[in-house]
Amino acid sequence: MIRNDEINELIDKYVEFCGDSGQIDQTLYKKFDVKRGLRDSDGKGVLTGLTEISDVNGFKDINGVRTPIDGELYYQGYNIKSLVEGFHGSRHGFEETIFLLLFGELPTEKQLNEFMKVLGEMRPLPENFNRDVIMKAPSRSIMNTLQRCVLTLYTYDENPDDISIRHVVEQSLGLIARFPVIAAYGYQSYRHRFLDSSLVIHRSKPELSTAENILRLLRPDPKYTELEATVLDICLVLHAEHGGGNNSTFTSHVITTSGTDTYSTIAGSLGSLKGPRHGGANLKVQQMFADMKSTISDWENEKEIAAYLQDILDKKAFDHSGLIYGMGHAIYTLSDPRAVILKDYAKRLSEAQGFEKEFALYDRVENIAKKLIMKNRNREKPVCANVDFYSGLVYKMLRIPTELFTPIFAIARIAGWSAHRIEELVNNGKIIRPAYKYVGEHKEYLPIEERNW
């Protein structure tokens, strides 16, 4: 048996080797015009596919000049602002959004009622699933719990590898319906196991919306206000879809083209979203503001706020990354339409929950950060707050724990993942296989007794 010190020595040797010879010459990326991150040199994404599911615009071509515009987001051709204005005030809209993304058109009242009934009936987990799968092995990461449960649900499907459109639609609806329950039960089990808290398990109610069920399942006293449910519903709508090129949705496209099953595909997308560069951004915003509030003495002093933000840009404050989290977007320039909408609802919620001063701080930081980033980076392209800037504050006001920030994103985005998976299957595209150019050296084989590194 290999002793631990021998294993450690081997690993240390390998890490040292990777540090010495594993780094590729960075000039080669420019020499061979490598589209790092599948982006052109100006940051624009390389065109790798076509979609009718959503459209994301931050620029327009005006007289041959690429000109920044207020951000636009369309779901199946419908402007997100029009959708939100259409259903809010009378009903929750996430279920309507799921229907639109999957089936391409807005439902009639009868169709929406039937669709909500279907989701309600599919929401409960298989018998003893919570006890045998979630509670017996709780995880500190609820995203890990979601992945594990998605892969386990494969074994409960009588025909899991059937990728006919009808079956994939049925599988997708089942996962969309169950994500809130898995996340909530995973969190309650985590609290019970690792925080020694009382185990609280409520049943979902089929007549309630997804947002209402999330709040009901998370709270010891399953009560919530209509405003709370409405604001959470807005978050789900705004996070449901954002084009085929974002990392987790592109992952769904890549895995789908291999011909594999729905459960493996969604588990892969969850793995992508779990990364802090993608789904964890709103948590970074919250952490940044917590550090800011412990550093500055006056939340209303714009000079003090600006000095702190300048320290962030100079890599002297917070995590020394030089990034003001929640500011900037790969596509949007003048504004992120999701952030514009969410900011309005965040303001309403702050007034109802007594968070007016905190909301005002966010507003000040947003305005100051825009100017500082452009000045420090010598940028001509405008900088705007993205949806992550306000979503963390909203979740905090809704008393949603930080462990569920990214899972809430997943609960919403699985609608988009499913729509793109179905679109990929319908169009029967080629397996996605971009090229990597070999830039190493060809070597002669050495007998084992002659090797030394």
XYZ file of N, CA and C in Angstrom, residues 52-249:
594
model
N -34.302 30.479 -31.872
C -35.504 31.308 -31.890
C -36.035 31.527 -30.474
N -35.302 31.033 -29.482
C -35.813 31.036 -28.106
C -35.679 32.401 -27.449
N -34.515 33.040 -27.562
C -34.378 34.363 -26.966
C -33.374 35.193 -27.737
N -33.523 36.506 -27.598
C -32.664 37.459 -28.288
C -32.143 38.458 -27.253
N -30.834 38.678 -27.261
C -30.186 39.558 -26.293
C -29.410 40.620 -27.063
N -29.763 41.902 -26.859
C -29.134 42.974 -27.616
C -28.597 44.063 -26.699
N -27.366 44.496 -26.955
C -26.789 45.629 -26.244
C -26.248 46.674 -27.193
N -26.265 46.354 -28.498
C -25.771 47.267 -29.530
C -26.716 47.233 -30.736
N -26.626 48.259 -31.548
C -27.281 48.271 -32.845
C -26.308 48.835 -33.873
N -26.435 48.337 -35.091
C -25.602 48.840 -36.185
C -26.289 50.067 -36.773
N -25.736 51.235 -36.499
C -26.317 52.482 -36.998
C -25.328 53.116 -37.973
N -25.723 53.136 -39.271
C -24.864 53.672 -40.335
C -23.489 53.021 -40.333
N -23.504 51.704 -40.102
C -22.257 50.945 -40.132
C -21.435 51.021 -38.866
N -21.949 51.701 -37.847
C -21.215 51.840 -36.591
C -21.933 51.057 -35.488
N -21.176 50.228 -34.767
C -21.744 49.452 -33.667
C -21.972 50.381 -32.480
N -23.244 50.675 -32.216
C -23.601 51.717 -31.262
C -24.306 51.134 -30.044
N -23.856 51.494 -28.806
C -24.521 50.995 -27.603
C -25.965 51.474 -27.513
N -26.844 50.595 -27.021
C -28.253 50.933 -26.816
C -28.690 50.411 -25.454
N -29.839 50.883 -24.970
C -30.426 50.281 -23.776
C -30.692 48.815 -24.062
N -30.321 47.961 -23.119
C -30.401 46.522 -23.350
C -31.801 46.042 -23.671
N -31.860 45.036 -24.537
C -33.128 44.425 -24.935
C -33.040 42.913 -24.729
N -34.088 42.343 -24.200
C -34.175 40.896 -24.006
C -35.544 40.427 -24.463
N -35.554 39.443 -25.351
C -36.804 38.914 -25.885
C -36.891 37.416 -25.613
N -38.038 36.971 -25.150
C -38.327 35.538 -25.014
C -39.278 35.145 -26.144
N -38.818 34.258 -27.017
C -39.623 33.807 -28.160
C -40.236 34.995 -28.904
N -39.449 36.077 -29.018
C -39.883 37.250 -29.777
C -40.598 38.308 -28.968
N -40.939 38.020 -27.712
C -41.659 38.974 -26.877
C -40.686 39.724 -25.964
N -40.797 41.053 -25.949
C -39.944 41.877 -25.101
C -40.222 41.567 -23.638
N -39.147 41.386 -22.859
C -39.304 41.004 -21.454
C -40.079 42.060 -20.673
N -39.916 43.328 -21.043
C -40.658 44.389 -20.356
C -42.150 44.240 -20.582
N -42.535 43.930 -21.819
C -43.960 43.751 -22.135
C -44.534 42.556 -21.407
N -43.749 41.484 -21.311
C -44.217 40.293 -20.604
C -44.477 40.606 -19.138
N -43.517 41.272 -18.495
C -43.663 41.589 -17.073
C -44.851 42.509 -16.840
N -44.983 43.521 -17.682
C -46.120 44.438 -17.550
C -47.442 43.718 -17.792
N -47.423 42.690 -18.638
C -48.644 41.986 -18.999
C -49.220 41.119 -17.911
N -48.351 40.415 -17.180
C -48.923 39.497 -16.190
C -48.821 39.967 -14.752
N -48.005 40.954 -14.442
C -47.907 41.354 -13.046
C -49.004 42.324 -12.644
N -49.523 42.060 -11.454
C -50.680 42.784 -10.959
C -51.914 41.918 -10.994
N -51.874 40.866 -11.829
C -53.036 39.979 -11.917
C -52.688 38.523 -11.639
N -51.449 38.106 -11.925
C -51.082 36.704 -11.711
C -49.557 36.600 -11.717
N -49.055 35.493 -11.203
C -47.624 35.241 -11.277
C -47.279 34.780 -12.690
N -46.055 35.102 -13.117
C -45.737 34.899 -14.522
C -44.722 33.837 -14.856
N -44.076 33.214 -13.858
C -43.023 32.262 -14.187
C -43.567 31.061 -14.960
N -44.712 30.559 -14.538
C -45.297 29.408 -15.248
C -45.645 29.776 -16.695
N -46.148 30.980 -16.881
C -46.453 31.458 -18.227
C -45.163 31.567 -19.056
N -44.093 31.973 -18.400
C -42.796 32.089 -19.067
C -42.263 30.716 -19.465
N -42.395 29.738 -18.587
C -41.970 28.368 -18.918
C -42.714 27.880 -20.156
N -44.026 28.076 -20.162
C -44.851 27.652 -21.297
C -44.362 28.319 -22.580
N -44.123 29.625 -22.515
C -43.668 30.375 -23.684
C -42.333 29.849 -24.198
N -41.381 29.634 -23.307
C -40.057 29.186 -23.724
C -40.100 27.788 -24.339
N -40.895 26.900 -23.764
C -40.946 25.518 -24.250
C -41.757 25.365 -25.527
N -42.884 26.079 -25.617
C -43.821 25.833 -26.718
C -43.889 26.965 -27.734
N -43.160 28.056 -27.489
C -43.009 29.077 -28.513
C -44.061 30.158 -28.562
N -45.145 30.012 -27.818
C -46.198 31.027 -27.808
C -46.779 31.182 -26.417
N -47.397 32.337 -26.177
C -48.060 32.569 -24.900
C -49.323 31.733 -24.797
N -49.611 31.173 -23.627
C -50.782 30.307 -23.475
C -52.084 31.104 -23.361
N -53.167 30.456 -23.740
C -54.481 31.013 -23.439
C -54.734 30.816 -21.949
N -55.776 31.424 -21.441
C -56.087 31.261 -20.020
C -56.332 29.794 -19.685
N -57.041 29.090 -20.566
C -57.325 27.666 -20.337
C -56.035 26.850 -20.356
N -55.184 27.123 -21.330
C -53.921 26.394 -21.434
C -53.035 26.646 -20.215
N -53.000 27.892 -19.743
C -52.178 28.210 -18.580
C -52.682 27.495 -17.334
N -53.985 27.459 -17.150
C -54.555 26.764 -15.995
C -54.236 25.279 -16.047
N -54.336 24.682 -17.232
C -54.024 23.260 -17.391
C -52.535 23.004 -17.162
N -51.700 23.931 -17.651
C -50.255 23.786 -17.508
C -49.845 23.852 -16.042
N -50.426 24.803 -15.310
C -50.113 24.924 -13.880
C -50.560 23.684 -13.119
N -51.664 23.104 -13.552
C -52.146 21.870 -12.921
C -51.160 20.726 -13.167
N -50.649 20.644 -14.394
C -49.667 19.605 -14.731
C -48.421 19.761 -13.873
N -47.890 20.991 -13.770
C -46.696 21.220 -12.955
C -46.952 20.877 -11.493
N -48.134 21.245 -10.995
C -48.479 20.941 -9.612
C -48.522 19.453 -9.336
N -49.041 18.682 -10.291
C -49.130 17.234 -10.127
C -47.765 16.562 -10.246
N -46.838 17.171 -11.015
C -45.517 16.574 -11.213
C -44.523 16.983 -10.119
N -44.868 17.963 -9.295
C -43.926 18.532 -8.330
C -43.492 17.559 -7.236
N -44.383 16.737 -6.654
C -43.940 15.832 -5.574
C -42.850 14.865 -6.051
N -41.895 14.594 -5.184
C -40.823 13.653 -5.491
C -41.328 12.220 -5.382
N -40.639 11.258 -6.003
C -41.041 9.849 -5.855
C -41.087 9.443 -4.386
N -41.859 8.431 -4.094
C -42.042 7.983 -2.714
C -40.698 7.682 -2.044
N -40.518 8.226 -0.849
C -39.318 8.031 -0.015
C -38.045 8.633 -0.616
N -38.161 9.398 -1.697
C -36.978 9.985 -2.340
C -36.278 10.961 -1.392
N -37.057 11.777 -0.705
C -36.467 12.747 0.219
C -35.689 12.035 1.326
N -36.283 11.006 1.884
C -35.641 10.265 2.973
C -34.405 9.508 2.486
N -34.533 8.773 1.372
C -33.479 7.865 0.929
C -32.350 8.549 0.154
N -32.657 9.642 -0.544
C -31.648 10.274 -1.405
C -31.135 11.591 -0.822
N -32.049 12.439 -0.379
C -31.640 13.769 0.084
C -31.187 13.749 1.538
N -32.007 13.212 2.428
C -31.741 13.304 3.859
C -30.627 12.370 4.327
N -30.420 11.255 3.628
C -29.389 10.311 4.070
C -27.981 10.792 3.753
N -27.860 11.671 2.779
C -26.525 12.181 2.431
C -26.617 13.658 2.085
N -26.972 14.502 3.057
C -27.086 15.939 2.775
C -25.724 16.542 2.443
N -25.755 17.585 1.651
C -24.523 18.242 1.225
C -24.518 19.692 1.689
N -23.324 20.221 1.894
C -23.207 21.649 2.208
C -23.513 22.509 0.991
N -23.411 21.913 -0.190
C -23.718 22.617 -1.435
C -25.069 22.134 -1.962
N -26.035 23.032 -2.035
C -27.354 22.652 -2.539
C -27.294 22.426 -4.049
N -26.351 23.049 -4.732
C -26.166 22.764 -6.160
C -25.715 21.323 -6.351
N -24.848 20.844 -5.453
C -24.436 19.450 -5.492
C -25.632 18.534 -5.255
N -26.496 18.917 -4.322
C -27.707 18.136 -4.053
C -28.592 18.076 -5.294
N -28.753 19.195 -5.965
C -29.560 19.217 -7.192
C -28.974 18.281 -8.248
N -27.658 18.364 -8.450
C -27.020 17.496 -9.445
C -27.226 16.021 -9.118
N -26.965 15.686 -7.867
C -27.070 14.283 -7.454
C -28.507 13.767 -7.616
N -29.468 14.602 -7.245
C -30.864 14.180 -7.335
C -31.325 14.057 -8.780
N -30.856 14.968 -9.644
C -31.200 14.879 -11.065
C -30.692 13.562 -11.641
N -29.443 13.210 -11.339
C -28.888 11.959 -11.857
C -29.591 10.746 -11.257
N -30.010 10.841 -10.002
C -30.721 9.730 -9.375
C -32.109 9.551 -9.979
N -32.755 10.644 -10.370
C -34.083 10.552 -10.988
C -34.042 9.773 -12.304
N -32.872 9.667 -12.910
C -32.695 8.822 -14.099
C -33.182 7.405 -13.820
N -32.862 6.902 -12.612
C -33.201 5.518 -12.282
C -34.692 5.320 -12.015
N -35.428 6.430 -11.833
C -36.869 6.346 -11.604
C -37.657 6.469 -12.910
N -36.959 6.718 -13.998
C -37.588 6.874 -15.313
C -37.569 5.516 -16.016
N -38.721 5.047 -16.451
C -38.792 3.730 -17.098
C -38.052 3.703 -18.433
N -37.889 4.848 -19.052
C -37.189 4.897 -20.333
C -36.313 6.153 -20.394
N -35.290 6.230 -19.538
C -34.532 7.484 -19.377
C -33.738 7.911 -20.598
N -33.352 6.966 -21.447
C -32.526 7.303 -22.607
C -33.331 7.618 -23.856
N -34.640 7.641 -23.734
C -35.508 7.998 -24.856
C -35.379 9.500 -25.101
N -34.840 9.885 -26.258
C -34.684 11.309 -26.559
C -35.646 11.758 -27.662
N -36.776 11.053 -27.763
C -37.835 11.554 -28.643
C -38.354 12.855 -28.041
N -38.814 13.752 -28.878
C -39.215 15.075 -28.409
C -40.296 14.986 -27.347
N -41.282 14.126 -27.559
C -42.366 14.025 -26.591
C -41.846 13.614 -25.214
N -40.947 12.636 -25.192
C -40.442 12.146 -23.911
C -39.539 13.180 -23.239
N -38.736 13.883 -24.040
C -37.857 14.903 -23.474
C -38.672 16.052 -22.887
N -39.761 16.417 -23.545
C -40.642 17.452 -23.001
C -41.199 17.005 -21.651
N -41.635 15.740 -21.578
C -42.178 15.217 -20.322
C -41.102 15.186 -19.231
N -39.894 14.756 -19.582
C -38.795 14.745 -18.616
C -38.476 16.163 -18.139
N -38.460 17.086 -19.067
C -38.136 18.475 -18.739
C -39.161 19.065 -17.787
N -40.437 18.826 -18.056
C -41.486 19.341 -17.178
C -41.353 18.759 -15.772
N -41.004 17.482 -15.701
C -40.837 16.852 -14.399
C -39.709 17.479 -13.602
N -38.590 17.760 -14.272
C -37.451 18.369 -13.584
C -37.749 19.826 -13.212
N -38.373 20.567 -14.115
C -38.741 21.957 -13.827
C -39.638 22.011 -12.596
N -40.608 21.115 -12.520
C -41.553 21.099 -11.403
C -40.876 20.718 -10.087
N -39.893 19.822 -10.153
C -39.303 19.268 -8.925
C -38.111 20.048 -8.394
N -37.491 20.883 -9.207
C -36.316 21.617 -8.750
C -36.561 22.395 -7.454
N -37.682 23.137 -7.316
C -37.895 23.880 -6.067
C -37.974 22.977 -4.844
N -38.591 21.816 -5.000
C -38.743 20.888 -3.882
C -37.393 20.297 -3.492
N -36.603 19.880 -4.485
C -35.283 19.313 -4.210
C -34.400 20.341 -3.498
N -34.397 21.568 -4.007
C -33.564 22.614 -3.411
C -33.986 22.906 -1.974
N -35.293 23.017 -1.744
C -35.785 23.332 -0.403
C -35.499 22.197 0.575
N -35.782 20.961 0.177
C -35.520 19.825 1.054
C -34.017 19.641 1.271
N -33.237 19.909 0.231
C -31.782 19.815 0.376
C -31.262 20.826 1.383
N -31.821 22.015 1.352
C -31.402 23.043 2.300
C -31.829 22.689 3.725
N -33.056 22.226 3.888
C -33.532 21.868 5.229
C -32.707 20.718 5.800
N -32.334 19.757 4.968
C -31.509 18.641 5.432
C -30.101 19.112 5.794
N -29.571 20.039 5.014
C -28.259 20.627 5.308
C -28.278 21.327 6.668
N -29.308 22.122 6.926
C -29.403 22.835 8.199
C -29.503 21.855 9.369
N -30.269 20.790 9.151
C -30.462 19.808 10.219
C -29.159 19.071 10.523
N -28.435 18.674 9.479
C -27.222 17.878 9.668
C -26.033 18.725 10.130
N -25.819 19.853 9.484
C -24.583 20.599 9.717
C -24.738 21.776 10.676
N -25.937 22.303 10.838
C -26.155 23.444 11.724
C -26.952 23.070 12.958
N -27.286 21.778 13.081
C -28.017 21.265 14.243
C -29.339 22.016 14.458
N -30.013 22.329 13.347
C -31.306 23.005 13.420
C -32.435 21.988 13.321
N -33.591 22.393 13.752
C -34.760 21.512 13.646
C -35.074 21.241 12.181
N -35.467 20.024 11.883
C -35.810 19.649 10.520
C -37.232 20.102 10.206
N -37.359 20.948 9.199
C -38.669 21.478 8.813
C -38.973 21.025 7.386
N -40.000 20.212 7.242
C -40.388 19.712 5.928
C -41.871 20.009 5.705
N -42.158 20.890 4.755
C -43.536 21.153 4.347
C -43.782 20.493 2.994
N -45.011 20.155 2.735
C -45.383 19.631 1.422
C -45.685 20.795 0.483
N -45.346 20.626 -0.780
C -45.725 21.635 -1.764
C -47.229 21.567 -1.992
N -47.788 22.652 -2.457
C -49.222 22.695 -2.750
C -49.412 22.887 -4.256
N -50.140 21.984 -4.905
C -50.263 22.040 -6.363
C -50.934 23.301 -6.878
N -51.769 23.922 -6.072
C -52.495 25.114 -6.540
C -51.655 26.387 -6.458
N -50.491 26.312 -5.821
C -49.648 27.488 -5.678
C -48.643 27.607 -6.828
N -48.189 28.824 -7.070
C -47.168 29.058 -8.092
C -45.812 28.571 -7.592
N -44.852 28.534 -8.494
C -43.500 28.122 -8.109
C -42.936 29.039 -7.028
N -43.089 30.355 -7.203
C -42.572 31.303 -6.220
C -43.225 31.100 -4.861
N -44.529 30.902 -4.842
C -45.236 30.692 -3.576
C -44.775 29.411 -2.901
N -44.582 28.369 -3.676
C -44.135 27.098 -3.107
C -42.729 27.205 -2.539
N -41.836 27.958 -3.200
C -40.475 28.124 -2.688
C -40.513 28.764 -1.309
N -41.255 29.856 -1.169
C -41.341 30.537 0.121
C -41.997 29.651 1.168
N -43.013 28.918 0.771
C -43.707 28.017 1.692
C -42.781 26.913 2.189
N -41.980 26.341 1.299
C -41.123 25.212 1.649
C -39.921 25.623 2.504
N -39.514 26.875 2.384
C -38.303 27.313 3.086
C -38.559 27.821 4.494
N -39.722 28.346 4.743
C -39.972 29.011 6.017
C -40.576 28.062 7.052
N -40.081 28.137 8.297
C -40.683 27.304 9.353
C -42.181 27.540 9.466
N -42.570 28.806 9.446
C -43.977 29.176 9.342
C -44.218 29.489 7.866
N -44.929 28.615 7.148
C -45.012 28.750 5.689
C -45.893 29.915 5.228
N -45.601 31.103 5.774
C -46.393 32.273 5.407
C -45.534 33.251 4.608
N -46.158 34.009 3.761
C -45.478 34.997 2.931
C -46.516 36.016 2.490
N -46.037 37.187 2.096
C -46.946 38.216 1.605
C -47.064 38.095 0.083
N -48.093 38.708 -0.452
C -48.279 38.690 -1.901
C -47.126 39.420 -2.590
N -46.650 40.507 -1.977
C -45.525 41.237 -2.564
C -44.278 40.367 -2.600
N -44.006 39.629 -1.527
C -42.837 38.747 -1.498
C -42.905 37.709 -2.612
N -44.056 37.087 -2.780
C -44.212 36.078 -3.829
C -44.086 36.706 -5.221
N -44.614 37.910 -5.375
C -44.547 38.603 -6.663
C -43.105 38.938 -7.030
N -42.326 39.442 -6.066
C -40.943 39.818 -6.344
C -40.097 38.576 -6.650
N -40.302 37.497 -5.907
C -39.566 36.268 -6.200
C -39.953 35.735 -7.576
N -41.226 35.833 -7.917
C -41.686 35.408 -9.244
C -40.975 36.199 -10.337
N -40.812 37.509 -10.112
C -40.100 38.355 -11.065
C -38.660 37.873 -11.243
N -38.009 37.539 -10.130
C -36.637 37.010 -10.204
C -36.577 35.763 -11.076
N -37.521 34.860 -10.902
C -37.540 33.628 -11.684
C -37.746 33.921 -13.165
N -38.638 34.841 -13.471
C -38.900 35.211 -14.866
C -37.642 35.778 -15.512
N -36.970 36.682 -14.804
C -35.802 37.363 -15.367
C -34.594 36.445 -15.524
N -34.538 35.387 -14.716
C -33.407 34.453 -14.793
C -33.715 33.218 -15.656
N -34.908 33.140 -16.207
C -35.331 31.910 -16.879
C -34.550 31.610 -18.151
N -34.053 32.641 -18.829
C -33.419 32.415 -20.127
C -32.573 33.624 -20.498
N -31.462 33.384 -21.189
C -30.629 34.509 -21.605
C -29.744 34.135 -22.784
N -30.364 33.618 -23.827
C -29.623 33.302 -25.044
C -28.908 31.968 -24.967
N -28.503 31.469 -26.128
C -27.881 30.154 -26.185
C -26.406 30.136 -25.869
N -25.787 31.325 -25.734
C -24.346 31.372 -25.568
C -23.853 31.462 -24.144
N -24.742 31.723 -23.167
C -24.245 31.754 -21.787
C -23.712 30.370 -21.414
N -22.807 30.319 -20.466
C -22.020 29.114 -20.233
C -22.864 27.869 -19.969
N -23.853 27.977 -19.095
C -24.631 26.785 -18.734
C -25.563 26.346 -19.860
N -26.122 27.300 -20.611
C -27.002 26.934 -21.722
C -26.197 26.359 -22.871
